[in-house]
Structure formats: C-alpha cells, structure tokens
Coordinates of C-alpha atoms and ligand atoms in Angstrom, one line a residue:
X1 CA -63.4 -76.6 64.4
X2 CA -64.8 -80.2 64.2
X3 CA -67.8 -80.1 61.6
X4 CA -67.7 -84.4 61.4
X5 CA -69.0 -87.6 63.3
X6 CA -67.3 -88.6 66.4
X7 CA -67.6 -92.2 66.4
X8 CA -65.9 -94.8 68.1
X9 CA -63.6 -91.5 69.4
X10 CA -62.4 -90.3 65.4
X11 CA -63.7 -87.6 63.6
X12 CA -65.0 -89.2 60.7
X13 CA -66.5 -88.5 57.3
X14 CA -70.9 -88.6 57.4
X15 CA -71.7 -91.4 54.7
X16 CA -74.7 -89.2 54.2
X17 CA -72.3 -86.9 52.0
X18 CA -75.1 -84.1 53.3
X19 CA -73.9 -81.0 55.6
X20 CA -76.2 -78.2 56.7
X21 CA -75.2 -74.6 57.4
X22 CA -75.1 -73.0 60.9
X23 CA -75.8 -68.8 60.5
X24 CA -75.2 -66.5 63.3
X25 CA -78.8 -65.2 65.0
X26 CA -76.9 -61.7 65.7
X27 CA -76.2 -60.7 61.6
X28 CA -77.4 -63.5 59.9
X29 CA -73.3 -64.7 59.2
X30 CA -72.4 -67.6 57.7
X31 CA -70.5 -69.5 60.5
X32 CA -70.6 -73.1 59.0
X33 CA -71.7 -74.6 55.7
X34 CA -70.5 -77.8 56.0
X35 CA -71.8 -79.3 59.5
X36 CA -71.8 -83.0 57.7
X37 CA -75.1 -84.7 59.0
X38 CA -75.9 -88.5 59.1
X39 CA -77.7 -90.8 57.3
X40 CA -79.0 -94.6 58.4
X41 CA -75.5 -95.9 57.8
X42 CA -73.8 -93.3 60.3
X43 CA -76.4 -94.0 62.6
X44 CA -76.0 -97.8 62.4
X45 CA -72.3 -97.1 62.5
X46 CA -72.4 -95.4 66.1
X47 CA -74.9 -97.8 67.0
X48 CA -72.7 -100.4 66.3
X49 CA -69.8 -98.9 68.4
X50 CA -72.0 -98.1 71.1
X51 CA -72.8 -101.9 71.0
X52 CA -69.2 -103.1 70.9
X53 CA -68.1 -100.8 73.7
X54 CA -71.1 -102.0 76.3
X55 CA -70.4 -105.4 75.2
X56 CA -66.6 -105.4 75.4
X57 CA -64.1 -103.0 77.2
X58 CA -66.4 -100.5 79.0
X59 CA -67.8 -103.6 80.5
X60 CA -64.6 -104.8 82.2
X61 CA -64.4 -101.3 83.6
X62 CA -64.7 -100.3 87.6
X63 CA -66.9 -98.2 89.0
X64 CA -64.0 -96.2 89.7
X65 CA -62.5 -96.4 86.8
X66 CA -66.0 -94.8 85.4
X67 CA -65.8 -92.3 87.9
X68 CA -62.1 -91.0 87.2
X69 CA -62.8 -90.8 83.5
X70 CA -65.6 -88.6 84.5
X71 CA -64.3 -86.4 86.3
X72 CA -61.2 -85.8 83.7
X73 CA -64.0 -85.2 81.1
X74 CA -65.6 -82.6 83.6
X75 CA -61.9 -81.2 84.2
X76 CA -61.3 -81.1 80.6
X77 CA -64.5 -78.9 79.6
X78 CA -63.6 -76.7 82.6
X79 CA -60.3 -75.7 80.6
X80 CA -61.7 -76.0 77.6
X81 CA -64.8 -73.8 78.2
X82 CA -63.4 -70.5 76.9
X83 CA -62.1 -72.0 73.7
X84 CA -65.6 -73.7 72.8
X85 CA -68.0 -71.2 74.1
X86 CA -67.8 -68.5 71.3
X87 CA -69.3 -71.8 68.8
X88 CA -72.6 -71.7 71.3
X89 CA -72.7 -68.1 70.9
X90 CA -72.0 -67.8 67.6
X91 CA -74.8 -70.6 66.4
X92 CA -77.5 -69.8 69.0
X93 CA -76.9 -66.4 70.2
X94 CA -76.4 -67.5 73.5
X95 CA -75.1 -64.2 75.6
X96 CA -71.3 -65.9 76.0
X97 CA -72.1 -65.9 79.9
X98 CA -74.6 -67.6 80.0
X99 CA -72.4 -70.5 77.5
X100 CA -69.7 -70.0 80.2
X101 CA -72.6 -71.2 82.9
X102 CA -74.2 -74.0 80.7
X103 CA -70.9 -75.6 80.0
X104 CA -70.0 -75.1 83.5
X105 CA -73.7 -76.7 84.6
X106 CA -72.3 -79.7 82.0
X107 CA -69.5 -80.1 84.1
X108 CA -71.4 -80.5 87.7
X109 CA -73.1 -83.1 85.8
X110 CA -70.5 -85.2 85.2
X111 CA -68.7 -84.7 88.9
X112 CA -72.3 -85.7 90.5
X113 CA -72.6 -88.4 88.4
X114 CA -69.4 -90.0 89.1
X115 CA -70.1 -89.5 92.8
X116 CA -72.6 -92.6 92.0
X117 CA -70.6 -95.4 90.0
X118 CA -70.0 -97.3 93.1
X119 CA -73.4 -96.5 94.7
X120 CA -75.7 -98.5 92.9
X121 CA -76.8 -101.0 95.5
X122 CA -79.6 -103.8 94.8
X123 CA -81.9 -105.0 97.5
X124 CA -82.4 -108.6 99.3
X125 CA -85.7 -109.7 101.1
X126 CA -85.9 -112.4 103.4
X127 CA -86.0 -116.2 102.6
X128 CA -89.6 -117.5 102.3
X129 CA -91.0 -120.8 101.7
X130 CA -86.9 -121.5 101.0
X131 CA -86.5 -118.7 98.5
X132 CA -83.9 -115.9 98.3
X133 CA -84.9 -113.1 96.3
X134 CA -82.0 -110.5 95.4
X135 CA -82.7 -107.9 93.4
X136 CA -79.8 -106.1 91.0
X137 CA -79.5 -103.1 88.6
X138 CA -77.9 -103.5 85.7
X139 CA -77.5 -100.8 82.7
X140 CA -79.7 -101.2 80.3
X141 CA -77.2 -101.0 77.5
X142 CA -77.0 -98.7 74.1
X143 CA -78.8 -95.6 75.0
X144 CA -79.4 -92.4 72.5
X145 CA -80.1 -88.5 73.4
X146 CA -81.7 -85.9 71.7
X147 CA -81.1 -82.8 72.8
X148 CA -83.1 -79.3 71.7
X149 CA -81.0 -76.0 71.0
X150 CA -82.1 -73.7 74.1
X151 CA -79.3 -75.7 76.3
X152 CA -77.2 -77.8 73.9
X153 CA -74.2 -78.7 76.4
X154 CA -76.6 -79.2 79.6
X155 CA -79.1 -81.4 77.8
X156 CA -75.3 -82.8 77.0
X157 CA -74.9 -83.4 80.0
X158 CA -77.7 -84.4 81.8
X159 CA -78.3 -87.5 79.7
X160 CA -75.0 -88.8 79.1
X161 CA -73.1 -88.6 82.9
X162 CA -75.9 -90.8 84.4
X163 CA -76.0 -93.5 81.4
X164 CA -72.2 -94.0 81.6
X165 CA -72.3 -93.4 85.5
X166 CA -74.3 -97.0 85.3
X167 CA -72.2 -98.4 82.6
X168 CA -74.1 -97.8 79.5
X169 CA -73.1 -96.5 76.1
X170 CA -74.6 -93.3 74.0
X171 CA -75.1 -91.7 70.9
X172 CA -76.2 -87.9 70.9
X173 CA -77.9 -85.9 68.9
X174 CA -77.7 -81.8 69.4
X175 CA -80.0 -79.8 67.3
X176 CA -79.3 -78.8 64.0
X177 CA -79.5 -75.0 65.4
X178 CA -76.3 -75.4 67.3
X179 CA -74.6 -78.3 66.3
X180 CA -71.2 -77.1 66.9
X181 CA -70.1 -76.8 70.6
X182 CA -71.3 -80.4 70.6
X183 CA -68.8 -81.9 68.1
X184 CA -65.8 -80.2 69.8
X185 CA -66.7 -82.2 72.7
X186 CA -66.1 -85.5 71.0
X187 CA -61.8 -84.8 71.5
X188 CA -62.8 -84.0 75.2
X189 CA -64.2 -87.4 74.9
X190 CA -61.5 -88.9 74.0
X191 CA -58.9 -86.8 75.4
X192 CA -60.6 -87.8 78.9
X193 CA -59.9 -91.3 78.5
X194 CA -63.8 -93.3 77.5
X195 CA -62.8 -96.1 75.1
X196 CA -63.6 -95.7 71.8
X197 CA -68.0 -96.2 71.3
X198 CA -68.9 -95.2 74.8
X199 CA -69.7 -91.9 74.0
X200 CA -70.5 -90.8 69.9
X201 CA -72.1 -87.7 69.1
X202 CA -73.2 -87.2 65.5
X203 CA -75.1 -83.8 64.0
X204 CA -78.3 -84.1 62.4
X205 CA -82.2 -82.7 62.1
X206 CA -85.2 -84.8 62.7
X207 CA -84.9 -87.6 60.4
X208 CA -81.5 -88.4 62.4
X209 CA -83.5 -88.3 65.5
X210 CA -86.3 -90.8 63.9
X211 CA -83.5 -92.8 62.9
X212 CA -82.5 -93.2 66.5
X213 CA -85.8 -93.3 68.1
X214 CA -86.6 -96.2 65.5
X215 CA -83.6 -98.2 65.9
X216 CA -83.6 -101.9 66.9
X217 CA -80.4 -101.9 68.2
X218 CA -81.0 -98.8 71.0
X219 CA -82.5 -100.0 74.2
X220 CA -83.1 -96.4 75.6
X221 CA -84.1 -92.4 74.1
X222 CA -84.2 -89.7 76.5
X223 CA -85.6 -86.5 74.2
X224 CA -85.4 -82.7 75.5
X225 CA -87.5 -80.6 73.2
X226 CA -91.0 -80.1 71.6
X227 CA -93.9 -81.2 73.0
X228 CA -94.9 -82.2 69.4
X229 CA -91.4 -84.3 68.5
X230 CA -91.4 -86.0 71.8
X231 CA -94.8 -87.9 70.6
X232 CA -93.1 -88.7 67.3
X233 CA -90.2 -90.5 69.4
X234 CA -92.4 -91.9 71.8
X235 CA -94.3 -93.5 68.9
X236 CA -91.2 -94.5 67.3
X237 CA -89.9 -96.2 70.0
X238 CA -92.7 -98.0 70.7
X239 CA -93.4 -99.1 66.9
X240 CA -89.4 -100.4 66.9
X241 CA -88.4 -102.2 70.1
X242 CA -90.3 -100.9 72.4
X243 CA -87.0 -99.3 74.0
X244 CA -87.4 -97.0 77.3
X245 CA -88.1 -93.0 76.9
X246 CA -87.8 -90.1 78.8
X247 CA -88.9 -87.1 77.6
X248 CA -88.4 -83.3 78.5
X249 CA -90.9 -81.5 76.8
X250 CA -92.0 -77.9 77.1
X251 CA -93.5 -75.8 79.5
X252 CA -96.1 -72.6 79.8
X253 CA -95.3 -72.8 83.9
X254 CA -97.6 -70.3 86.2
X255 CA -96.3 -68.5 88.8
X256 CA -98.5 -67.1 91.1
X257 CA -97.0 -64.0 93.5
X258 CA -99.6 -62.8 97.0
X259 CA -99.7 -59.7 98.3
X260 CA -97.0 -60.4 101.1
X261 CA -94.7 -61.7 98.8
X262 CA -91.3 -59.5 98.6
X263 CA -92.1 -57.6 96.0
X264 CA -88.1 -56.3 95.1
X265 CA -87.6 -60.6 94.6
X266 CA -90.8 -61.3 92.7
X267 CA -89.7 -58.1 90.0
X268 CA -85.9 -59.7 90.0
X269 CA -87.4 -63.2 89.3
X270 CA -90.1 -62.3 86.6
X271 CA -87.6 -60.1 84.5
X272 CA -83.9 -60.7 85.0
X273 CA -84.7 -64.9 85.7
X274 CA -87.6 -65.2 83.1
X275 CA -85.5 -63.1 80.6
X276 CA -82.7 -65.3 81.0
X277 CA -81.6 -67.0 77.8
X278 CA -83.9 -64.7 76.4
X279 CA -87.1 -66.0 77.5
X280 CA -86.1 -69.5 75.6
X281 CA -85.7 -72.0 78.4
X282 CA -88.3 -74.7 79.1
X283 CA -89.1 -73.7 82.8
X284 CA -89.3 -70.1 82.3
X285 CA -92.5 -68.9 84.2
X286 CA -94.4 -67.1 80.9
X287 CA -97.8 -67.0 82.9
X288 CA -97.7 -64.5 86.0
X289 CA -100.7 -64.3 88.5
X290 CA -100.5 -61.0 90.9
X291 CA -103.0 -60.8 93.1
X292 CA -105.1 -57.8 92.1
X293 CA -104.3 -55.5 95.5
X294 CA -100.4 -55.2 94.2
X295 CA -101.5 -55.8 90.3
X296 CA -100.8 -52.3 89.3
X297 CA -97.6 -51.1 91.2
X298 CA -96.2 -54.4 90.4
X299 CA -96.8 -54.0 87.0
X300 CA -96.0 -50.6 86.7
X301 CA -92.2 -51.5 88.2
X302 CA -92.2 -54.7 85.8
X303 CA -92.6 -52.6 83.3
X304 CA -89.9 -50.3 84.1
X305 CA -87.4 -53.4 84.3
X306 CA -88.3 -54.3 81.0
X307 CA -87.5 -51.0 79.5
X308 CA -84.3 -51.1 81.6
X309 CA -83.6 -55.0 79.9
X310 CA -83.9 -53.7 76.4
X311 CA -80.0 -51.9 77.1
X312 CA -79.2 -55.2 77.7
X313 CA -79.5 -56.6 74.7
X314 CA -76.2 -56.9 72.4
X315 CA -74.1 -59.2 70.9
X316 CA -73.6 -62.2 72.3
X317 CA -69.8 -62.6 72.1
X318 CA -69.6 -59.0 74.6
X319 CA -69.3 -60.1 77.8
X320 CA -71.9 -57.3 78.9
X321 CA -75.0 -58.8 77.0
X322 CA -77.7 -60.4 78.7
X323 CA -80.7 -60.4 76.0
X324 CA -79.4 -61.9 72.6
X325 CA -81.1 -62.9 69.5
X326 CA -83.7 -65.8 69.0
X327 CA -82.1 -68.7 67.8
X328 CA -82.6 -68.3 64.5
X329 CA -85.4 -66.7 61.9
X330 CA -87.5 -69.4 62.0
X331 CA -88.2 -69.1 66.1
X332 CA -88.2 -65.4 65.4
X333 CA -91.2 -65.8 63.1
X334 CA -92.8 -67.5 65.3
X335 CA -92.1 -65.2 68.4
X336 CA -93.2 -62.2 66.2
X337 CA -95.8 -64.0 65.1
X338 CA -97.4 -64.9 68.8
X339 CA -96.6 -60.8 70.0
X340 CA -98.8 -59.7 66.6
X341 CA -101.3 -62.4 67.7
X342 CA -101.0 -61.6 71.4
X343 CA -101.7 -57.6 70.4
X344 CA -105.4 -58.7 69.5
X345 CA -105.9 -60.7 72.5
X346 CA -104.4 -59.0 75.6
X347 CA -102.9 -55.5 76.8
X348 CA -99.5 -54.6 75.7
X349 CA -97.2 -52.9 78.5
X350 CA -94.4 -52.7 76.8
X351 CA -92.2 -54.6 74.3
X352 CA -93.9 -56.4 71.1
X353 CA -91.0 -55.4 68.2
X354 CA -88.2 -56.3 66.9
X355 CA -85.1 -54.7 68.4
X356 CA -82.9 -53.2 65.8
X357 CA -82.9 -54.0 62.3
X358 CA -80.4 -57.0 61.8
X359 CA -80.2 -59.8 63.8
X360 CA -83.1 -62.0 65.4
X361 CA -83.6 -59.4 68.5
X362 CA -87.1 -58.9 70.5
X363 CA -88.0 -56.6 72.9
X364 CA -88.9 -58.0 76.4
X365 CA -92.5 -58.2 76.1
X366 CA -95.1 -58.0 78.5
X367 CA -99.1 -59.1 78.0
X368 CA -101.6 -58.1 80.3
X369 CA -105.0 -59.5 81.1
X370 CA -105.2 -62.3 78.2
X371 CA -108.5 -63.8 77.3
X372 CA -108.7 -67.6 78.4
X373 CA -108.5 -68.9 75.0
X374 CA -105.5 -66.3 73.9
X375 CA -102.8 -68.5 72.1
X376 CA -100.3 -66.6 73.8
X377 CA -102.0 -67.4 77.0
X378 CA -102.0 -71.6 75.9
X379 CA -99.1 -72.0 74.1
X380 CA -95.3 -72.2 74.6
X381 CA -94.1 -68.5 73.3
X382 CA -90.2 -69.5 74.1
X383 CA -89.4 -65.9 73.9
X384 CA -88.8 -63.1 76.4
X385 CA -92.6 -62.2 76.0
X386 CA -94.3 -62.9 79.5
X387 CA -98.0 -62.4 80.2
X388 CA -99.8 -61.5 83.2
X389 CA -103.5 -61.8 84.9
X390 CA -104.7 -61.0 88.2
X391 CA -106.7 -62.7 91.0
X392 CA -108.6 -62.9 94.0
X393 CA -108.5 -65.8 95.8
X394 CA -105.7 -68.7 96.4
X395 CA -108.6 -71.0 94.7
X396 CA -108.9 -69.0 91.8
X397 CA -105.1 -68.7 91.4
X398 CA -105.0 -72.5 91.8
X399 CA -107.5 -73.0 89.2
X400 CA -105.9 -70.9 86.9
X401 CA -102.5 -72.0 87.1
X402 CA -103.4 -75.7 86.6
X403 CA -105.5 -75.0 83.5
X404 CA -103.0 -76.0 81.2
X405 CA -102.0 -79.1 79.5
X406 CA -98.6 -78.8 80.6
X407 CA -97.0 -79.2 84.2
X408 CA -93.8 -78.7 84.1
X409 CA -92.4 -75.7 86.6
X410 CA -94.4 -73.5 88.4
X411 CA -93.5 -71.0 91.2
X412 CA -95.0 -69.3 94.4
X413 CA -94.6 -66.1 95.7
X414 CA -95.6 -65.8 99.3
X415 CA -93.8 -64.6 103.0
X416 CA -96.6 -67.5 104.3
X417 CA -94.8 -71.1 104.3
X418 CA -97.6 -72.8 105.2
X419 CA -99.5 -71.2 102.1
X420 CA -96.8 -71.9 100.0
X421 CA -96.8 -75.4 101.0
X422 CA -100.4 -75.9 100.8
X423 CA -100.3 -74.3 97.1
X424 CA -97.6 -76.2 96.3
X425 CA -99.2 -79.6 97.3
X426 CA -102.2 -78.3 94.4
X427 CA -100.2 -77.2 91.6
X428 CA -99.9 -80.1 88.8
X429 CA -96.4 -79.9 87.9
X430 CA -93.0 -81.6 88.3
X431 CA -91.3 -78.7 90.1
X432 CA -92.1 -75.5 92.6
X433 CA -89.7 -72.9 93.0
X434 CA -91.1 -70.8 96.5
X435 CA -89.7 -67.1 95.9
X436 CA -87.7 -68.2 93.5
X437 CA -87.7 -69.9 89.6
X438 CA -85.6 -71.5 87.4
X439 CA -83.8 -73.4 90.0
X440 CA -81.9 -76.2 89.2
X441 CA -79.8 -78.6 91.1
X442 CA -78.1 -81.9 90.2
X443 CA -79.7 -83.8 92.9
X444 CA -82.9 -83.1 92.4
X445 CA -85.0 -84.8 89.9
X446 CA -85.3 -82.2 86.9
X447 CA -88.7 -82.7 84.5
X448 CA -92.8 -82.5 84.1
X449 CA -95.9 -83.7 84.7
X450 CA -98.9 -83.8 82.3
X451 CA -97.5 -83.1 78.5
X452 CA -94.2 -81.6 80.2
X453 CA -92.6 -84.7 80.1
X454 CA -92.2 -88.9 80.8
X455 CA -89.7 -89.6 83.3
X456 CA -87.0 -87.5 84.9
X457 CA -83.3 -86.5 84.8
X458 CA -80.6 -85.6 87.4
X459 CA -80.3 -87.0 90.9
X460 CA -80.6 -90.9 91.7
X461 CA -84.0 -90.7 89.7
X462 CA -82.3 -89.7 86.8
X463 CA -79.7 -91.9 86.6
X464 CA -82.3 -95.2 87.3
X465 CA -83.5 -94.3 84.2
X466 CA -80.5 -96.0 83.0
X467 CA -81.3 -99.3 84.9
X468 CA -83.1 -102.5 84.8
X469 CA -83.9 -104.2 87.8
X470 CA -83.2 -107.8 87.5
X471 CA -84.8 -110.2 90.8
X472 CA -82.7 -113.1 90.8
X473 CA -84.5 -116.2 93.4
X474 CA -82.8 -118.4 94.3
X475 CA -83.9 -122.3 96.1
X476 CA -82.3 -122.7 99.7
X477 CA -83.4 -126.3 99.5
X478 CA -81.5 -127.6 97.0
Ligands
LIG1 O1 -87.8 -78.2 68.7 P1 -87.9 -79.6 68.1 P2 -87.6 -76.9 67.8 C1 -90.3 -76.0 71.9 C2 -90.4 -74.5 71.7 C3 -89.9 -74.3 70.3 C4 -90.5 -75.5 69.6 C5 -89.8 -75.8 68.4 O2 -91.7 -74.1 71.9 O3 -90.5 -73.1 69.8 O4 -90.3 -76.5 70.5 O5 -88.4 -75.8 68.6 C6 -85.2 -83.2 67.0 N1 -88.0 -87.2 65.8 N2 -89.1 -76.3 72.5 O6 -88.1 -77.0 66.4 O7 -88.4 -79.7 66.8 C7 -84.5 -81.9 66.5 O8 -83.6 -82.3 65.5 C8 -86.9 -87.2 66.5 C9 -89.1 -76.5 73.9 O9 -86.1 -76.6 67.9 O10 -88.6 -80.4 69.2 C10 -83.8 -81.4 67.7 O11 -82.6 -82.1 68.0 N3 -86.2 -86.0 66.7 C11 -87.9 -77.3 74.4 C12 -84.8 -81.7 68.8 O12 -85.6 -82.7 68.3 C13 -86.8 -84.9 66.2 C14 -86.6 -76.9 73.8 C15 -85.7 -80.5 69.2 O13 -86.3 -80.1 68.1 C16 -88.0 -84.9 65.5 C17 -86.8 -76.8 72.4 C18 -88.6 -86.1 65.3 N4 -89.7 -86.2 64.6 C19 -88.0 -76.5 71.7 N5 -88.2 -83.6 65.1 C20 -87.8 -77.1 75.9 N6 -88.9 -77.4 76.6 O14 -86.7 -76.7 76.4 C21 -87.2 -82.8 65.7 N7 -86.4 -83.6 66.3

C-alpha cells in the first residue's frame, strides 16, 4: 500500500517529514498512520515536474498518443478495481459497491475523454479589410485538483482526463479523509504509460490545497468540496496569479414531486437514490416538496422505506451493505448535531440516532414540515437525513425550491412534460433530473449555479476548461 508522493511517476519520500493517520468510520481502526503529507517544497517539487513534462515530452506527444495512454490507464483501473477498492472502503466507509461504481465511473472518464484528443478544432472567419482571423485552443498548461472525500476516484477523474485530454499537466490533491485509493493510482499512472510529471498526486489537508491554489507556477485549480474552502481558493488564486478556477461546491437541491407523478418512482428516488453514499453526495435532493393532496400516503410509504434502509446498513467491505458510516467522527458530529438541531425545528418521522454503538452509523432520517429559517432546512446536512414540506401551487413550489443560496441539482416529479419543462426552465440550478435524480453522464456538463459552483466539468464544457483561445490575424496584404 503506497502511503508516499507520486511525483514525476516514483513514489517518493514527503520533505514535510509529516504523515497523518487514516481510521476506519466502521470501528474507529487504525488503517494508516503514516499517510506522509506535503509541505511547500513537495508541492514546488510536482509543480516543477508538472512544468517540465508540459514543456518537454508530453508536448511532442499526438493526440493519439494521448488517447491510447488513456485508455490503458482506464483499462488498468478496470483490473485493478478490486484490489484497490477495499482502501476507499476502509478510509471512507464507502459500501464496497458503490467504490466498485465510482472507480468504474473514473474509468468512463478517461475513455470519453480520450474520444476528444483529436477533436479540438479552432474556428476561422472570413477575411475583412485584408485580415484573416484564426482562432486556436491551446492547453493552458500546469493545472492542480482538489478533490473532497464523498467521491475521491470520480472527482479523480473528472478533473484529470479532460486536462490531459488537451495536453496539460496535473497535480492532485484527495482529501485527507481518504487519501489512500488515490496514491495507489500513481503506479496505474505509470504503469499506463504518462511520462513522468504529467500526472502527480500528493496527499495533504488544507494547507496543501492553499499551497496549490496560491502557487505562481499553476495556471489552473478546479476544487470539488465546501462551499466555504472553494472561496478560500478562489481568493487564493486570485491573490497569486490570477490562475483559472472551477469549482464544485455543495448543494441543498429541491425536488419537487405533483400529484400525477408515479408515486412507486418518486419513493425509489427519494430513499434508495438520496440514501446513496449515505446521504453524502453533493446532488443529493435533501429538500422534498409533495404536493399536499399525496403528502400523507407518500410520506407514510417513505417512511416505511426508511425503516426498511436501516437493515441495510453494515459494513462496508460486505458486499450486501448499502448504508455505511459517515466518513469520519468529525462529519458524524456534525450530522448528529444538525438531527438534534433539526428535532427543535421540524417533525421527526423516523430516524434521528445513531445506529449501533461503534462505528460512525445514522439512521435514515426524515424531517417534516421545517420552519423557513430551520438550519437543517438552509444548510448542507450531507447525511442520509432528508426533509420534507408540502405545497399547493406550482408557483409556490417554485418559490420555494429557489429560495436558497445554492443551485446546484434539483429534480421534478411530474407525468406532465410540458409542466416539467416549464418548471424546469424556473428552477435556478445547473442541473434537472425529470423523474429521476442523481443522474450523471460524461457528456453532459456536471456543476451549479448560484454558490453551487464556477464553471463546469465533463462533456466538451468540461474539458474547455482546460483551454485558452488564442485569435491569431493575420495581413493578406503583405
Ligand atoms: O470539506 P472541505 P470537508 C461539504 C459538506 C461537508 C463540508 C465539510 O457539507 O459537511 O463540506 O467537508 C481541501 N484551501 N462538502 O471538511 O473542507 C481539503 O483538504 C484549499 C460538500 O471534507 O471543503 C479537501 O481536499 N483546500 C462537497 C477538500 O478541500 C482546502 C464534498 C474538501 O474539504 C481548504 C465535500 C483550503 N482552505 C464536502 N480547506 C460536495 N459538494 O460534494 C480544505 N481544503
């Protein structure tokens, strides 16, 4: 198990001389205590080799070249995924299926991504007054990620097969939650064939994440994680060198389900879908809005489900869990913290303790009728805790779902298109799932609106990201 840098494709020694521990969410078992963690001069150092690969061998390399490497990469972590996965489960609690999925999520990213080596075409207009404007993309060079814990290999993913699709180099960041299925990916790396510096991955918390955000030698950050840290990064990068950001930030999405919406579907997607992960994933619909006529049988059958998800929960190295533990005791705090909160400010259904007596485990949780100002009505729970109101009117559901600060997912429940459409045309956020949620597809463009997010990742949107238009004109008269 590789607890080192991978820079410039060896495992090598932090110059930090720090490591961090890695405990398992299920018992509280050590799995790691020496997860070595970098300082300025390991960042510098993959910096550096980041910078020496874009300038030097990477650069001489075809698109198709790109693309082949790619897809032995993706190949690789296909073969490799059941030796790895048990370190994502192990750090994170991750049910092991849902690694297996993740990983295999990772590995679509890099096969769409090398569909697009050889497709990045640049535009011409017209000669005028004796001028020939050509316009061409070109990668915009040394580009860092910082990924959050909730998804460590797709974030992974996501970020790193479109910057080298374009040609660029990266250094990544996982959390310090689940550091570990990250590193092993460096010998994939390598293994696949990427020359040394095109792809480092180094472990660290958030001063290794300032570190990259502040650094004059990046030219681009994409962040996936707190609202909170994706200001500080945005700030960095704008004190340092003003290099690009994206950001993928959280979520409190609202999904708003009519009375002839298929009711069977709606109760699938608001317990097994929003419980998925175990309530921690970024898109996860926490606030429902039933429309009052089916309010009470619908909630009485959520409730039901919920009951029937707490037999679910289990270790998350047996193959039959699909709730495991919080991350670690930290995020249970604050989970347990937001359910004792929530009790004061909204119904409890069902749920609201801890399930069992070791491990990080919560009951799926469900709030009803929570007052407007309710922090677990406002704020990201990222837990399996879901609260619900009713409504009336399509304008008062509208209203309701937008009043939030964040816009990143939102969903629609509804047998009427045309009402789905015309809801879907008023909801402020980057993505609408119609009787469905937490859908996801490479070609799409994945991210928020509002204080969701800056930018946005997968599809050809994602990968321009990693682009710089350059117009070149040029006199016809000379
Ligand atoms: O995230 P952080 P945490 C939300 C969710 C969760 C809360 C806290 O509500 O409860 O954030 O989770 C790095 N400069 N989401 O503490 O702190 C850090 O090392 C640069 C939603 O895990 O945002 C890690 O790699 N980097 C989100 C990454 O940022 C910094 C998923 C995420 O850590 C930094 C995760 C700094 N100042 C959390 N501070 C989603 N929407 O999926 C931290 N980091």
């Amino acid at each position: 198990m590789h607890t080192q840098l991978f820079i410039n494709n060896e495992y090598v020694d932090a110059k930090s001389g720090e490591t961090i521990s890695v405990y398992n969410p299920h018992d509280e078992s050590l799995v790691a205590d020496n997860v070595q963690i970098a300082g300025q001069a390991d960042v510098d150092a993959a910096v550096a080799a980041a910078r020496a690969a874009f300038k030097g061998e990477w650069a001489t390399w075809k698109p198709k070249q790109r693309s082949q490497v790619m897809r032995n990469f993706a190949d690789l972590l296909d073969k490799r995924a059941s030796e790895i996965a048990p370190l994502e489960a192990m750090s994170m609690g991750q049910p092991l299926s849902v690694v297996h999925m993740m990983l295999s999520m990772t590995a679509d990213a890099f096969k769409y991504y090398s569909g697009w080596t050889d497709k990045i075409a640049g535009e011409q207009f017209p000669e005028e007054d004796g001028i020939y404007n050509i316009v061409q993309y070109e990668p915009v060079g040394v580009c860092a990620g910082i990924g959050a814990w909730n998804g460590s290999a797709i974030f992974f993913g996501f970020k790193i097969a479109a910057a080298v699709a374009t040609g660029c180099t990266f250094i990544y960041k996982g959390s310090e939650k689940s550091p570990l299925l990250l590193l092993q990916l460096g010998a994939l790396v390598k293994e696949a064939g990427f020359p040394p510096g095109v792809i480092n991955i180094i472990s660290g918390d958030g001063r290794a994440g300032s570190m990259l955000a502040s650094h004059m030698d990046i030219n681009k950050i994409s962040f996936t994680g707190s609202v909170f840290a994706g200001k500080k990064v945005q700030e960095l990068a704008a004190k340092s060198n003003l290099k690009r950001v994206v950001l993928e930030l959280g979520g409190k999405s609202p999904s708003l389900i009519f009375p002839d919406a298929d009711i069977e579907n709606a109760l699938v997607h608001h317990s097994q879908n929003f419980l998925f992960n175990t309530g921690q994933a970024c898109i996860a619909a926490s606030r429902t809005f039933v429309h009052e006529d089916i309010a009470d049988e619908f909630i009485k059958q959520l409730k039901g489900r919920y009951e029937q998800f707490t037999h679910t929960i289990g270790s998350p190295m047996d193959p039959k869990t699909f709730l495991g533990p919080l991350v670690d005791g930290k995020q249970f705090e604050r989970v347990m913290n937001f359910i004792e909160i929530g009790k004061g400010e909204a119904e409890l259904v069902t749920g609201g303790k801890r399930h069992g007596t070791t491990g990080f485990y919560v009951e799926p949780t469900i709030f009803l009728n929570p007052k407007d100002d309710a922090q677990i009505y406002r704020e990201e729970i990222f837990g399996p805790v879901i609260t619900i109101r009713t409504f009336k009117t399509e304008e008062e559901a509208i209203k309701m779902a937008n009043d939030t600060s964040y816009g990143l997912s939102s969903c629609v429940f509804t047998a009427s298109t045309s009402r789905a459409l015309r809801i879907a045309r008023q909801l402020e956020a980057g993505m609408v799932n119609i009787n469905t949620s937490q859908t996801f597809a490479m070609h799409a463009p994945f991210g928020g609106s509002k204080q969701s997010g800056l930018g946005r990742e997968g599809g050809r949107q994602g990968m321009m990201h990693y682009l710089e238009a350059k117009t070149i004109s040029i006199n016809m008269r000379v």
